[in-house]
PDB file of C-alpha atoms in Angstrom:
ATOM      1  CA  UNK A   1     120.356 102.256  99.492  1.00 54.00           C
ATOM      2  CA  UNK A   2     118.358 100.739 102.365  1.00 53.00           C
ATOM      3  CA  UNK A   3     119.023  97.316 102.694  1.00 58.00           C
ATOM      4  CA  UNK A   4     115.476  96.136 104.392  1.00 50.00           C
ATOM      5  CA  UNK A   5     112.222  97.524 103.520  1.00 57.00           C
ATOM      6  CA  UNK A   6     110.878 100.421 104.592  1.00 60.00           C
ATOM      7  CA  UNK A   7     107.811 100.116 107.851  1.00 63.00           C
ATOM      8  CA  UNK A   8     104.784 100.536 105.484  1.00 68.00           C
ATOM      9  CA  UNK A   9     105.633  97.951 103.205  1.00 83.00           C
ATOM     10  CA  UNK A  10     105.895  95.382 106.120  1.00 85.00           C
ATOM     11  CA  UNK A  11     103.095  96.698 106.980  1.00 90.00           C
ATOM     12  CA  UNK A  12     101.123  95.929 103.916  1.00 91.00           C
ATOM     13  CA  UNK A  13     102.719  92.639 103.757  1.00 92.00           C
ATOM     14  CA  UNK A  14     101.571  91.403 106.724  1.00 93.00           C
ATOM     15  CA  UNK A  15      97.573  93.175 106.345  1.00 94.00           C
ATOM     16  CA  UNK A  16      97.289  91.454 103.346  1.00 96.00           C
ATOM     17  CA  UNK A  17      98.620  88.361 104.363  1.00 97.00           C
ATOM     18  CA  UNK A  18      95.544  88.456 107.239  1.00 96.00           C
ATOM     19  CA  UNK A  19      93.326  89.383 104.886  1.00 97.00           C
ATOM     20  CA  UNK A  20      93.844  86.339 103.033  1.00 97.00           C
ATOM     21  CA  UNK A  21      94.242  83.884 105.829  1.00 98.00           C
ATOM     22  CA  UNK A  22      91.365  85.632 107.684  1.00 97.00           C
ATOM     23  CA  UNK A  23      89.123  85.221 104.505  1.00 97.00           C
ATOM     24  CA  UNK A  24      90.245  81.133 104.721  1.00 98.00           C
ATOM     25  CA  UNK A  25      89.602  80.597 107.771  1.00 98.00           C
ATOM     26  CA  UNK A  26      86.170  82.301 108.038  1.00 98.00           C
ATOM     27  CA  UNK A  27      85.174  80.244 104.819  1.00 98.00           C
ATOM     28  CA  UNK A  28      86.621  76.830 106.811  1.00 98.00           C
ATOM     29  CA  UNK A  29      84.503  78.065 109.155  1.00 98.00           C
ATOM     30  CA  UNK A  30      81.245  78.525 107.594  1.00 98.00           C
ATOM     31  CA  UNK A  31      81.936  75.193 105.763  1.00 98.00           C
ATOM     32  CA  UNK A  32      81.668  73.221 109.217  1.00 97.00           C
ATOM     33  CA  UNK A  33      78.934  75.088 111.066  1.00 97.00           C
ATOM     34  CA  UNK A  34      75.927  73.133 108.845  1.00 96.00           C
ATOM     35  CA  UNK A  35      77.862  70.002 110.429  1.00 96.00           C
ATOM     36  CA  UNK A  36      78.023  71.198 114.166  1.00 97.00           C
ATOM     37  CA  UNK A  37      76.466  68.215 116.271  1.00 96.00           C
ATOM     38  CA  UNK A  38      74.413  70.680 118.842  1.00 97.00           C
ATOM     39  CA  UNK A  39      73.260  74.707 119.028  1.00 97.00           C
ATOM     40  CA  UNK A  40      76.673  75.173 121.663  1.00 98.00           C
ATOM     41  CA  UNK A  41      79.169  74.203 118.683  1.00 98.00           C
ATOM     42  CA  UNK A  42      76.837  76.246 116.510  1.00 98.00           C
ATOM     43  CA  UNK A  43      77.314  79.209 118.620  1.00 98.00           C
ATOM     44  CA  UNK A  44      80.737  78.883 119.189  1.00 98.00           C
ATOM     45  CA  UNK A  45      81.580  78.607 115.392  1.00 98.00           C
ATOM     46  CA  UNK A  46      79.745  81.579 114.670  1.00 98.00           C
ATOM     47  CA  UNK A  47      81.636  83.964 117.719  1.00 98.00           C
ATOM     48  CA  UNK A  48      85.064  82.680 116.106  1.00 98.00           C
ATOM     49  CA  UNK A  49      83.649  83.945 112.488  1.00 98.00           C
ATOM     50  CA  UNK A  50      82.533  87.231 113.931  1.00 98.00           C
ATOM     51  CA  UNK A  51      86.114  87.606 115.474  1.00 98.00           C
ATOM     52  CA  UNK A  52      87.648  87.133 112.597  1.00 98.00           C
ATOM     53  CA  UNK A  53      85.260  89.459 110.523  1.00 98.00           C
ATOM     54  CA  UNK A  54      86.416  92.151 112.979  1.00 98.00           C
ATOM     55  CA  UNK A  55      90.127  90.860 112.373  1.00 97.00           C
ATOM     56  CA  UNK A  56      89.568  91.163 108.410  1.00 97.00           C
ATOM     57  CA  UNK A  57      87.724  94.016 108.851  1.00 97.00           C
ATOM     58  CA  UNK A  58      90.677  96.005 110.749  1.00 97.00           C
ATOM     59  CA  UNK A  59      92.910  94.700 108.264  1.00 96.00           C
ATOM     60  CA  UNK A  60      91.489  95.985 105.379  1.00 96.00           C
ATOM     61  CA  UNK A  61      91.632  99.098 107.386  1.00 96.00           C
ATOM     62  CA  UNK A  62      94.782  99.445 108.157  1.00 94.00           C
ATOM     63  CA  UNK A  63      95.528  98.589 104.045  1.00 92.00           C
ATOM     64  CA  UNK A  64      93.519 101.687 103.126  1.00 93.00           C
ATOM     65  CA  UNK A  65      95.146 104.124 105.737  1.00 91.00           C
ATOM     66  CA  UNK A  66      98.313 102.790 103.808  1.00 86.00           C
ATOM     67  CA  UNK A  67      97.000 103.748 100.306  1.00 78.00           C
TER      68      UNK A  67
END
């Protein structure tokens, strides 16, 4: 009887956990670009997004390479 769970299960644990905080974030994110006071902020918002899309995007990944 194993007493912690086994690797993949972790694994999954922790995927979809950044899938969902991933998916909050980028949707905080969108929320407050229409808001941004000049084109820099803009910008910036919109790199953090598209590193997070990458993030989510690896995650959901790594969740079907578990399946």
């Amino acid at each position: 009887e194993r007493f912690l769970p086994t690797e993949g299960s972790v694994m999954g644990a922790v995927l979809q956990w950044t899938v969902a905080r991933d998916a909050q974030d980028v949707r905080r994110l969108l929320e407050w670009l229409p808001e941004a006071r000049s084109s820099r902020e803009r910008r910036a918002l919109l790199d953090r997004v598209r590193g997070l899309l990458a993030e989510l995007e690896s995650a959901l990944d790594g969740l079907d390479s578990l399946s």
